[in-house]
XYZ file of C-alpha atoms in Angstrom:
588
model
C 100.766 -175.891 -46.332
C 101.995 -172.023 -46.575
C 102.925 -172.099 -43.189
C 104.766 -175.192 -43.214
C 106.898 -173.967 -45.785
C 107.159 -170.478 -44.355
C 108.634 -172.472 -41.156
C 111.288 -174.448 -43.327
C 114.676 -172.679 -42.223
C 117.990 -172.087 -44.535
C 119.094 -176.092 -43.192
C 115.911 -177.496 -43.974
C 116.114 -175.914 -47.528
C 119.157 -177.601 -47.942
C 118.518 -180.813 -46.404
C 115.708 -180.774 -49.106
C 117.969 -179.878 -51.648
C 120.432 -182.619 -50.386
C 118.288 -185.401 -50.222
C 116.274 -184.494 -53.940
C 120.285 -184.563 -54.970
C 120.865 -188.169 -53.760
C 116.905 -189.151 -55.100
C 118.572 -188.835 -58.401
C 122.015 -190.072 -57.743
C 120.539 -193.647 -56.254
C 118.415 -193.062 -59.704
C 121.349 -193.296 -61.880
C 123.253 -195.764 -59.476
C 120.146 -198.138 -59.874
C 119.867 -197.474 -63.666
C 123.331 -198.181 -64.128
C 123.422 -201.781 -62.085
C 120.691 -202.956 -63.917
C 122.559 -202.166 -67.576
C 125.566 -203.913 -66.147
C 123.686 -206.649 -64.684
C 121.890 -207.540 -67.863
C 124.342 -207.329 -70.402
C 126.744 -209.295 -68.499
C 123.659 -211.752 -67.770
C 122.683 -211.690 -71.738
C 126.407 -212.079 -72.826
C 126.780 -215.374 -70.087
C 123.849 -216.693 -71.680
C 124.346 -216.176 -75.476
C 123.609 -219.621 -76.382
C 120.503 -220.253 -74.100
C 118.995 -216.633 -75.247
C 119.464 -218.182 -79.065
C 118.167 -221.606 -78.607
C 114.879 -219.280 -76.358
C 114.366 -217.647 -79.385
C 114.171 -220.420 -81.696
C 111.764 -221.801 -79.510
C 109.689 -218.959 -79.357
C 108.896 -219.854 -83.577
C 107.191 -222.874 -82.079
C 104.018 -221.852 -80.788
C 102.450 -218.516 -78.991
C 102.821 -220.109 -75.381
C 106.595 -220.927 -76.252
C 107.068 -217.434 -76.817
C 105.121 -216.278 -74.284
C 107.603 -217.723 -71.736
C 110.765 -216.965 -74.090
C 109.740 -213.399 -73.762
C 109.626 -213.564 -69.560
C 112.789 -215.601 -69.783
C 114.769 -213.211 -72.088
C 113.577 -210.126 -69.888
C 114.482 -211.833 -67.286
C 117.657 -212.585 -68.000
C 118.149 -208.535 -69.944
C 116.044 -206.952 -66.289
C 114.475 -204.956 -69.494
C 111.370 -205.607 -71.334
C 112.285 -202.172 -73.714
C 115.496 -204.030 -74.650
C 113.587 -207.282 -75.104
C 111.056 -205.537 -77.369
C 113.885 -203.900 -79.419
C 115.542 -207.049 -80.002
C 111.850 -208.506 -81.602
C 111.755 -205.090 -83.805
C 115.508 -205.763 -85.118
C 114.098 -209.566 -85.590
C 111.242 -209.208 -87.046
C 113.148 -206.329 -89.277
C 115.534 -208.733 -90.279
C 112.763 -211.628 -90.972
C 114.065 -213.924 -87.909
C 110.595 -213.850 -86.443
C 106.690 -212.834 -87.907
C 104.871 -210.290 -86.859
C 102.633 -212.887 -84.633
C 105.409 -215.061 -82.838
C 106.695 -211.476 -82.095
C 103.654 -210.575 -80.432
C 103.323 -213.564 -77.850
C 107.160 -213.064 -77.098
C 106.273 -209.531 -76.164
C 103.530 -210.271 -73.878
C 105.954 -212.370 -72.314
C 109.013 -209.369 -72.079
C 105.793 -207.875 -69.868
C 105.954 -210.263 -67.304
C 109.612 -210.579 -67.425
C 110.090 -207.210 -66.463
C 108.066 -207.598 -63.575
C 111.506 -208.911 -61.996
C 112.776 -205.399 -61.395
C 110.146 -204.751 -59.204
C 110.444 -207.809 -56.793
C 114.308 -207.203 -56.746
C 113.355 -203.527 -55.964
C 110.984 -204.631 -53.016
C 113.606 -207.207 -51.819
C 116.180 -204.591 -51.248
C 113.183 -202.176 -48.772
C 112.790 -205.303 -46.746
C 114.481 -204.569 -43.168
C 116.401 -207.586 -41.676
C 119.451 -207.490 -38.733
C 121.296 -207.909 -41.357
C 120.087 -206.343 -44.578
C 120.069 -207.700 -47.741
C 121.349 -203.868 -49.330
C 123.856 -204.604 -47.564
C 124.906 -208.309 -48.582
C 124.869 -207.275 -51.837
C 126.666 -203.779 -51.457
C 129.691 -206.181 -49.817
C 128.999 -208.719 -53.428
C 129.759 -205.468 -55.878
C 133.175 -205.263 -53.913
C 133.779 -208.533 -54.434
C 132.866 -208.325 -58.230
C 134.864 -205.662 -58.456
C 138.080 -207.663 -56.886
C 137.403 -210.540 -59.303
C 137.050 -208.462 -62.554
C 140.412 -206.950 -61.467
C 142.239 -209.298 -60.582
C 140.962 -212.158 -62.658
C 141.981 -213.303 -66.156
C 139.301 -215.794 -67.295
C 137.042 -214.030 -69.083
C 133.950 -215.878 -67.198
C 135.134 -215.006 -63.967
C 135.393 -211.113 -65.044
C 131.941 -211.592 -66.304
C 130.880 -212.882 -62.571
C 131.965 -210.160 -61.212
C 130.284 -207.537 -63.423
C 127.183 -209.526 -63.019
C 127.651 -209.077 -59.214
C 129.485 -205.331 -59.610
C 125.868 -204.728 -61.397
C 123.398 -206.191 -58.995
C 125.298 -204.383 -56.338
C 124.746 -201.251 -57.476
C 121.027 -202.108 -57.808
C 120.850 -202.314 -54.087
C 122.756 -199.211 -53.474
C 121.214 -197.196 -55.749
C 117.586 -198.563 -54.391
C 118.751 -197.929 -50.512
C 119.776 -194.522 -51.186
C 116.165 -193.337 -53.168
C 114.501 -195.014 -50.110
C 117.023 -193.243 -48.115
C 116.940 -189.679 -49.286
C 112.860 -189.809 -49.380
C 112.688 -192.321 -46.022
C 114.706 -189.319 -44.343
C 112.504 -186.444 -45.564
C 109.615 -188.031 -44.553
C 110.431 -189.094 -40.362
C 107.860 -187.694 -38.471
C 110.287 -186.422 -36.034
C 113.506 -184.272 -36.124
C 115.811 -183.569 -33.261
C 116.215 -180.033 -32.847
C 118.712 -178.825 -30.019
C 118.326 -182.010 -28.092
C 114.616 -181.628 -28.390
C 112.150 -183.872 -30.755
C 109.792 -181.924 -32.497
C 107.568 -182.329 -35.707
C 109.443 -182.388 -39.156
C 108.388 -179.541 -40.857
C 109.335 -180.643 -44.051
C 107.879 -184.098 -43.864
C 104.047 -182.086 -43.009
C 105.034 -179.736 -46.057
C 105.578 -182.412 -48.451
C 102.521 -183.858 -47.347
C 100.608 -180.792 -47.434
C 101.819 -180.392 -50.916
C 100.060 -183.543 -51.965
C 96.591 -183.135 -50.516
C 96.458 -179.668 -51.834
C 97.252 -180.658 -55.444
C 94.673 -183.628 -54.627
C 97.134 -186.701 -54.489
C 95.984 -187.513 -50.905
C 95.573 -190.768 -49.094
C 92.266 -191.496 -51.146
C 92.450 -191.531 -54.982
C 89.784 -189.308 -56.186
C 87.985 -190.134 -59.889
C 90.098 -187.218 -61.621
C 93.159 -188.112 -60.116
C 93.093 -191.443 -62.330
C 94.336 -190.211 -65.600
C 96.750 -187.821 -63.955
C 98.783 -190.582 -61.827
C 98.406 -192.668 -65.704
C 99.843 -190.066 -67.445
C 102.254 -189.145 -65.100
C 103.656 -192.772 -64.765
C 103.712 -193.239 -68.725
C 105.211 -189.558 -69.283
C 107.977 -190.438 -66.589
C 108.948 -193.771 -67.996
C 109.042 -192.163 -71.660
C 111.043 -189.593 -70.665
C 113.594 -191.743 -68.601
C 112.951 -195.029 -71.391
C 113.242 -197.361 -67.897
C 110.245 -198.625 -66.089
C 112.165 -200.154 -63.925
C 113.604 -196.917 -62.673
C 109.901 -195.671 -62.876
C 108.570 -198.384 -60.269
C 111.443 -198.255 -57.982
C 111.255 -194.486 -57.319
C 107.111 -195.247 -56.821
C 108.116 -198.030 -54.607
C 110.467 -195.694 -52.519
C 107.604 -192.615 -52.371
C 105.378 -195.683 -51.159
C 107.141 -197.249 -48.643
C 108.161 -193.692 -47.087
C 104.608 -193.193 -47.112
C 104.086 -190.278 -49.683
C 101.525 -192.158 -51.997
C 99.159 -195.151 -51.008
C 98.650 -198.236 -52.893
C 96.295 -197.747 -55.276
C 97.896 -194.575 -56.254
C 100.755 -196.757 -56.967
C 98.917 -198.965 -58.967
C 97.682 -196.571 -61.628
C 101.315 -194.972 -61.815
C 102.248 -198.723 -62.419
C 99.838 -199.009 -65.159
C 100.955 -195.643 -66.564
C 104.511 -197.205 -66.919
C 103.185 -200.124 -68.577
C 102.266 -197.802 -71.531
C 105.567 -195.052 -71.538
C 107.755 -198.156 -71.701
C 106.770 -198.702 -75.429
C 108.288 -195.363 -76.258
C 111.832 -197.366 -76.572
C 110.215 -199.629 -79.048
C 108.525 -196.808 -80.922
C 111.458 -194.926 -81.565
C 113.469 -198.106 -82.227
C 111.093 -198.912 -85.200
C 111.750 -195.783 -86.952
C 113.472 -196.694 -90.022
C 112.497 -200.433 -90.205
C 110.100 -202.493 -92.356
C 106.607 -202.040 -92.179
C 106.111 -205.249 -89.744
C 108.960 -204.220 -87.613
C 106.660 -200.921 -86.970
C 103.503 -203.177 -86.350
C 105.784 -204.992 -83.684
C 106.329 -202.134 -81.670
C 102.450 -201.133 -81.909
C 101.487 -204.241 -81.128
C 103.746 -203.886 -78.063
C 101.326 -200.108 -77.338
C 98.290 -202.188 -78.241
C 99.063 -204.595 -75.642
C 99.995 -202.496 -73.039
C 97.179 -199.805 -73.526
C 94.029 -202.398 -73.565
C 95.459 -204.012 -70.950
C 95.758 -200.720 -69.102
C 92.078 -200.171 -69.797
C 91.207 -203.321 -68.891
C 92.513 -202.692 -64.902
C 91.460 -198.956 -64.980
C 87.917 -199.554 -65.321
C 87.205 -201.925 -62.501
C 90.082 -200.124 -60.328
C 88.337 -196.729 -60.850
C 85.777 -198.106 -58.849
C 86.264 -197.530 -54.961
C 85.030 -200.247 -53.744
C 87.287 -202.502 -56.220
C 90.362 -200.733 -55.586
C 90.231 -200.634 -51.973
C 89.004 -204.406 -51.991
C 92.073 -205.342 -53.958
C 94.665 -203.177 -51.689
C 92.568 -204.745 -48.366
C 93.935 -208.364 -50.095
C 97.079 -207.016 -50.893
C 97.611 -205.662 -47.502
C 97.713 -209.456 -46.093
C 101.574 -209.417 -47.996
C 104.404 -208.213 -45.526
C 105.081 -204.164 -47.183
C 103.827 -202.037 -49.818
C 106.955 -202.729 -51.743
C 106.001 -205.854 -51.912
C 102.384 -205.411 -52.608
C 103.143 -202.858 -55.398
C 105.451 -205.671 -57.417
C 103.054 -208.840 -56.894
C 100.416 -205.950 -58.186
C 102.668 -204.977 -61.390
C 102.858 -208.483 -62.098
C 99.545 -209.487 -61.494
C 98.671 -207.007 -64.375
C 100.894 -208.489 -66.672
C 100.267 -212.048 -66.155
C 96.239 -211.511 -66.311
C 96.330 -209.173 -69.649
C 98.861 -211.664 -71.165
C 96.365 -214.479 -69.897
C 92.973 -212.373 -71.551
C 94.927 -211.296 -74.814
C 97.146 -214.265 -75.657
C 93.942 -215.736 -77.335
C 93.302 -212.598 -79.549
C 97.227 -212.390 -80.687
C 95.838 -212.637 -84.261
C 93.346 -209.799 -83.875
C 95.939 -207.518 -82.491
C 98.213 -208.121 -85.572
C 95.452 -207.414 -87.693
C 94.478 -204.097 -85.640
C 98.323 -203.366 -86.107
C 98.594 -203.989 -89.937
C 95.551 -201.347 -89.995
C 97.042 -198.973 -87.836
C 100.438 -199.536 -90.104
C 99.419 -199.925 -93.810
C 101.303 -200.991 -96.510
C 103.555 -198.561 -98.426
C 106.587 -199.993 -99.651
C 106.017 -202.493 -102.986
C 106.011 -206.210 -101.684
C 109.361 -206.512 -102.718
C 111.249 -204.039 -100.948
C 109.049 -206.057 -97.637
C 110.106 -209.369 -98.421
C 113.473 -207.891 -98.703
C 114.505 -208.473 -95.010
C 117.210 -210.933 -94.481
C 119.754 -208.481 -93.717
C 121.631 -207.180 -90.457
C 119.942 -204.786 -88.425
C 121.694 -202.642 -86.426
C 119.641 -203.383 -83.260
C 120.963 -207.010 -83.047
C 124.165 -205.131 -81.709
C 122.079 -205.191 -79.004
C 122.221 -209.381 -78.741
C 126.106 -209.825 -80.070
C 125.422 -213.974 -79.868
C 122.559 -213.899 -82.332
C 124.432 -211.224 -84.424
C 126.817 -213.286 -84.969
C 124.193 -216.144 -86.128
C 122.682 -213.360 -88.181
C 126.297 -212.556 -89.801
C 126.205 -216.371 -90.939
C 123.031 -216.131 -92.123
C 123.663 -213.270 -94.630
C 127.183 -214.741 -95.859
C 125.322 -217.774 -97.044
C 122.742 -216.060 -99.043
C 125.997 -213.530 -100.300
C 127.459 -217.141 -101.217
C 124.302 -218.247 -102.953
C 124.606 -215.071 -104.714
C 128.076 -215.456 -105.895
C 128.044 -219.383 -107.262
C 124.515 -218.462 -108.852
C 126.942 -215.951 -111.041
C 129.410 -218.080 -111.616
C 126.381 -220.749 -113.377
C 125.069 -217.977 -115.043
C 128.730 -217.059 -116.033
C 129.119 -220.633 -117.096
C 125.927 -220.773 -119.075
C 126.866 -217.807 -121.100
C 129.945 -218.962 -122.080
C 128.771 -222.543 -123.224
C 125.886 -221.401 -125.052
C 126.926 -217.577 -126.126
C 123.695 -216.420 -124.958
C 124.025 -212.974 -123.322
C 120.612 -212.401 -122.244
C 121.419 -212.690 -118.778
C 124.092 -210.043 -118.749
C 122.383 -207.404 -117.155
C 120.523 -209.451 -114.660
C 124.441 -210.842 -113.833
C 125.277 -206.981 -113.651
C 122.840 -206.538 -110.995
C 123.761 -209.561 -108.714
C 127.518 -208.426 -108.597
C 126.576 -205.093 -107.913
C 124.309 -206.513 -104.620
C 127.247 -208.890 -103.778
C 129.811 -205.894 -103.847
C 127.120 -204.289 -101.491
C 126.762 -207.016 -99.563
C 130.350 -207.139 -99.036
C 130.929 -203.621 -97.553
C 128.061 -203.581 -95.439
C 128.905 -206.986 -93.647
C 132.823 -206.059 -93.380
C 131.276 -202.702 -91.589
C 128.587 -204.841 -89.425
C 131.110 -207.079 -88.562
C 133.715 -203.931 -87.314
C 130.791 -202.633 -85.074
C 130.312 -206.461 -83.721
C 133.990 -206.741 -82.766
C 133.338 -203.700 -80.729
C 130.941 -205.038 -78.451
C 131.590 -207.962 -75.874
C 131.184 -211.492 -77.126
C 132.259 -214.821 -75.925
C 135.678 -216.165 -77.025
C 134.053 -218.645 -79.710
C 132.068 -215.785 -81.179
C 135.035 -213.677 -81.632
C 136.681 -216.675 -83.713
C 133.738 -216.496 -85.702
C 133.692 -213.061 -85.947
C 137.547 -213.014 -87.192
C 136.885 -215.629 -89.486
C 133.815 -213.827 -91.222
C 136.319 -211.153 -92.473
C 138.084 -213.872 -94.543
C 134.983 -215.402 -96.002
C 133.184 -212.251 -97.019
C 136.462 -211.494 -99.010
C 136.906 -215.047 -100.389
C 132.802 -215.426 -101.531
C 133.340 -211.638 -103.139
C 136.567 -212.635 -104.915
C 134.204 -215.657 -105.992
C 132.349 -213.261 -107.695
C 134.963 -211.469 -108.890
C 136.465 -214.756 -111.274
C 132.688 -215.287 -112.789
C 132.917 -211.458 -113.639
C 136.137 -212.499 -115.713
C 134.364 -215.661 -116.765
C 131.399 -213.437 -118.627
C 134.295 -211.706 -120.110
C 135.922 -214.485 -121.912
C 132.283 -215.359 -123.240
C 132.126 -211.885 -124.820
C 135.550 -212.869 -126.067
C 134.833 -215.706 -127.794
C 131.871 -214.324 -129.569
C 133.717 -211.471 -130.711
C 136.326 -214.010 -132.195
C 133.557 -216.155 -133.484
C 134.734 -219.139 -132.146
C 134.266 -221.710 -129.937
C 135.500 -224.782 -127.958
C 135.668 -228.110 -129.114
C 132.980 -230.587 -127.717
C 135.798 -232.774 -125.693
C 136.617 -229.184 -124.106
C 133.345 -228.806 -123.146
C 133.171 -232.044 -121.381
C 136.158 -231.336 -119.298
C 134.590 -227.880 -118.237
C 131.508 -229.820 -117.095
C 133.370 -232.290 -115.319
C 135.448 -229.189 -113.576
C 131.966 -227.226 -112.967
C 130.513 -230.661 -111.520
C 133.159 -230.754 -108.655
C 132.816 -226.999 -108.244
C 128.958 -227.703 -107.472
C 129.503 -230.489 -105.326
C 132.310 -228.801 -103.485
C 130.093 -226.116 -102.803
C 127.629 -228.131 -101.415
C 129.486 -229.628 -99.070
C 131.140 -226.027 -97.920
C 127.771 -225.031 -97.159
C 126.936 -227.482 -95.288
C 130.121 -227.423 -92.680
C 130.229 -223.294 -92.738
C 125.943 -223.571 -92.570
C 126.363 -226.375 -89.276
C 129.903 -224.957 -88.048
C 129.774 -229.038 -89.038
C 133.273 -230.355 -89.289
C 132.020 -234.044 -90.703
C 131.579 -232.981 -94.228
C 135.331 -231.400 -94.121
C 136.635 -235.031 -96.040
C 134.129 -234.772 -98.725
C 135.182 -230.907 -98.849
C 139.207 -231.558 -99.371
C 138.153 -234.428 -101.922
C 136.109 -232.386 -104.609
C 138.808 -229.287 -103.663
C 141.663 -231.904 -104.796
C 139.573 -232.964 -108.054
C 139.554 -228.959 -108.680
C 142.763 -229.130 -109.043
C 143.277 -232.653 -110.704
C 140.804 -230.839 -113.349
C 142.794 -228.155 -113.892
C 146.191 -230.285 -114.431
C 143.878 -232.367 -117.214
C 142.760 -229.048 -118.609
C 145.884 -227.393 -119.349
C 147.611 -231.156 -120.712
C 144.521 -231.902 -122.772
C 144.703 -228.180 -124.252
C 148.143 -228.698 -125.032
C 147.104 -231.637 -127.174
C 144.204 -230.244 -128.706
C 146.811 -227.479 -130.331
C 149.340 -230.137 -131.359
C 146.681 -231.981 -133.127
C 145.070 -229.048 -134.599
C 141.843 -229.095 -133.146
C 141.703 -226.113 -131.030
C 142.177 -222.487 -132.364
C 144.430 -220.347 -130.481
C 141.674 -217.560 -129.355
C 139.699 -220.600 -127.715
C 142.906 -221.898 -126.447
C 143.783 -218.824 -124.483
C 139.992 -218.429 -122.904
C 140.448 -222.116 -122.146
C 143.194 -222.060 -119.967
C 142.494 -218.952 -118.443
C 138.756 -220.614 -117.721
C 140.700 -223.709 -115.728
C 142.770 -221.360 -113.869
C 139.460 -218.949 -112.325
C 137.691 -222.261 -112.306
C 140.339 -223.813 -110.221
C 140.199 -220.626 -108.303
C 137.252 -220.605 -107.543
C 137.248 -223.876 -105.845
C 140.246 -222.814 -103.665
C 137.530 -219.859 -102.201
C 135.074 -222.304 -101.536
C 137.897 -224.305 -99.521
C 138.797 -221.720 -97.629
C 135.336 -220.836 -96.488
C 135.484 -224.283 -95.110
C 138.454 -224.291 -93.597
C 137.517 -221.097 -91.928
C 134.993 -223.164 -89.157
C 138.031 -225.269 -88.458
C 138.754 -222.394 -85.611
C 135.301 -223.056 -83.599
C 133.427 -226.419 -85.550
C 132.600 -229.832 -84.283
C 131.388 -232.845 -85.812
C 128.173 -233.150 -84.885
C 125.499 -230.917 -86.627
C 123.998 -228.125 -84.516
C 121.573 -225.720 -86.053
């Protein structure tokens, strides 16, 4: 080996240097299609990647195949398996359904790896270079286009362009290091960097043959590579590169594969810092998974005879690129296959690797909006919805309990009133500051309607809780003047607070649905709010001619009809804010 690299002149230095230069390059170029490629690809299929996810609540085979799907459609099984910590953070999914859909993100991923080997195949006409000619014409169409689908098209094909590329120039820059031959003043001779590089290997002991020590080190190295980099795709196309240039054999690939398996759940890991105590057992289920399964394969692999009998199979399949991804996939299918059964076992494992440590209330405390769902703007957006309703149950729970105090004088609920509005004021900023960071990322033209509309309803359900803050006050009011209403004032206040309740019930049902076929039962009750108030301010005024009402009551009285009235005309406009984006036909 000394003497091969004594013999490397100034040119081949730099021809090393050159090529290690574009090794990265086609790196980042690869990296970089695959981000465009599946955010485009999740943002085209918003809808689809919701309804998946639903499904995955269904059963652990549903979510096993949501998981491959969703990866699929990301090209990332880390991004997949952040997405389940931010859901299972935010109580969309339990700890279980998470863990099926993350076996499935496993097999998903596997994609990368066939797209990786389809791009080393050698045609007359190369598929690298089909593709390099499609992220031209992505490029045209997201310039010159308008439509905002058509734009999207073209990233998609922009992205898997660069996939290509950046795939054809690692298996370039190593392919051309590696030729046996070099022409050297018109002459062929041996490549003196090619038997270096080699030499390099068998002296460090990474030969041909995988010897028994050898095992953890290629493990290690693949998992220390893909947590450094946080891409095993990236990971498994350099290995497929070295492989097909003929650096490292096949079973050397395979427990570098298996290495990757395990550094991908570093994303996950650090993801989960922060989050809910089941959010951390997702991601070590995820390391749970991916290490047994690991062990599993290195066992019978570290066996000669096994691992040589298993590449002699694979060898019957057209390259080593290829071989490698029906390999990496093999793994993942057969591990999901042996573990899907023990899902429950691994959840336990997880919950004792991950105790409890926060009080059960601060757990159960999880519908709220995780940052990480930034990640999937169309289920965001259904998570935005989510958390408005249960600020809107807040709000009309005050205004009863606002209600109640006044009627009966009874301030015991005061403080626990206190502490609602104080949640719904935090509510309010938080959502307004979600919702700024969701306009900021690409959604679909009917999400951004929703998105716009959300800013108006967050500030009409906290200006609901605003008026039963001034209805407490008039209850403190009246007990401090001693008095009280009469008991046909009360009955017009329950009448009013009846079509308050039922208009509210309606609202949530069309804002709930984005359901537009409850809108004429919402503009009914919305009209008797303000029939209500008409009668309430005439019937006052006879009340005080007749001398049956005293003037402090009188003054709470109409003020109550006005913030009651009020209050209705929020509710309305929460309603009337789905008008941008509803239907008529309920879909949940």
């Amino acid at each position: 080996m000394i003497n091969n690299l004594l013999a490397l002149s100034s040119a081949n230095i730099l021809t090393i240097v050159n090529s290690l230069l574009l090794l990265f390059g086609g790196v980042a170029a690869f990296i970089v299609g695959m981000n465009i490629m599946g955010n485009n690809l999740e943002k085209a299929a918003g809808k689809p990647m919701r309804r998946l996810m639903g499904k995955a609540t269904k059963n652990r085979f549903l979510g096993v195949g949501t998981g491959a799907a969703v990866t699929a459609i990301v090209t990332s099984s880390s991004a997949t398996t952040v997405m389940i910590v931010g859901f299972v953070n935010v109580g969309l999914m339990t700890l279980a359904q998470a863990a099926s859909v993350i076996m499935g993100a496993n097999i998903g991923t596997t994609i990368t790896a066939f797209i990786t080997a389809i791009s080393t195949a050698g045609n007359e006409l190369s598929v690298t270079s089909v593709f390099a000619f499609a992220a031209f014409v992505g490029v045209l169409m997201s310039m010159i286009s308008k439509n905002e689908k058509v734009k999207r098209a073209g990233s998609i094909l922009q992205g898997v362009g660069l996939i290509f590329i950046g795939m054809n120039v690692m298996s370039g820059s190593v392919g051309g290091l590696m030729t046996e031959k070099v022409i050297e003043n018109g002459v062929a001779v041996s490549n003196p960097i090619a038997q270096a590089v080699k030499d390099m290997f068998v002296a460090i002991g990474l030969g041909k043959k995988v010897l028994t020590w050898e095992i953890p080190v290629l493990f290690l190295l693949g998992a220390a590579l893909t947590g450094l980099m946080q891409s095993s795709a990236a990971i498994t196309a350099i290995v497929i590169s070295l492989a097909s240039s003929g650096l490292i054999s096949l079973p050397m690939a395979m427990f570098i594969i298996l290495g990757t398996n395990v550094g991908t759940c570093v994303t996950a890991l650090l993801s989960s810092l922060g989050t809910n105590v089941n959010a951390r057992r997702t991601a070590v289920v995820h390391l749970l998974f991916n290490i047994i399964g690991s062990i599993i394969f290195i066992i019978p692999l570290s066996v000669p005879a096994v691992s040589n009998g298993i590449a002699s199979a694979l060898a019957n399949i057209s390259n080593i690129s290829w071989q490698i991804a029906v390999f990496h996939m093999a793994f993942n299918v057969l591990t999901t296959a042996l573990l899907l059964g023990f899902v429950n076992y691994l959840v336990k494992l997880a919950c004792i690797l991950v105790p409890d440590k926060k009080s059960k209330k601060q757990e159960d405390d999880g519908e709220t909006l995780d940052v990480r769902l930034l990640k999937t703007p169309a289920i965001a957006v259904g998570q935005v919805r989510k958390q408005l309703l249960k600020m809107g149950d807040e709000a009309f729970a005050n205004y009863k309990l606002s209600l109640d105090m006044l009627l009966t004088g009874d301030m015991s609920g005061k403080e626990r009133f206190a502490a609602t509005e104080n949640n719904i004021n935090a509510m309010n900023k938080y959502i307004v500051s979600f919702l700024i960071r969701l306009s900021l990322t690409e959604i679909s033209e009917v999400d951004e309607k929703k998105v716009s509309s959300f800013y108006r309803v967050v500030s009409d359900i906290e200006r609901i809780g605003d008026y039963a803050e001034n209805i407490v006050e008039y209850a403190e009011k009246l007990i401090e003047d001693k008095t009280s209403f009469s008991q046909s004032a009360r009955d017009e206040i329950a009448e009013m607070d009846l079509h308050i309740t039922e208009l509210y019930k309606y609202v949530t049902y069309v804002f709930r649905d984005s359901d537009l076929h409850y809108m004429p039962d919402v503009e009914r009750e919305e009209q008797e709010t303000d029939r209500m108030n008409n009668v309430m301010q005439a019937s006052h005024l006879t009340r005080i001619n007749e001398g049956k009402c005293s003037p402090e009551a009188g003054a709470v009285f109409l003020q109550l009809a006005v913030n009651m009235e009020r209050i209705g005309d929020h509710m309305h406009n929460v309603a009337n804010s789905v008008l941008s984006y509803g239907h008529n036909a309920v879909s949940k």
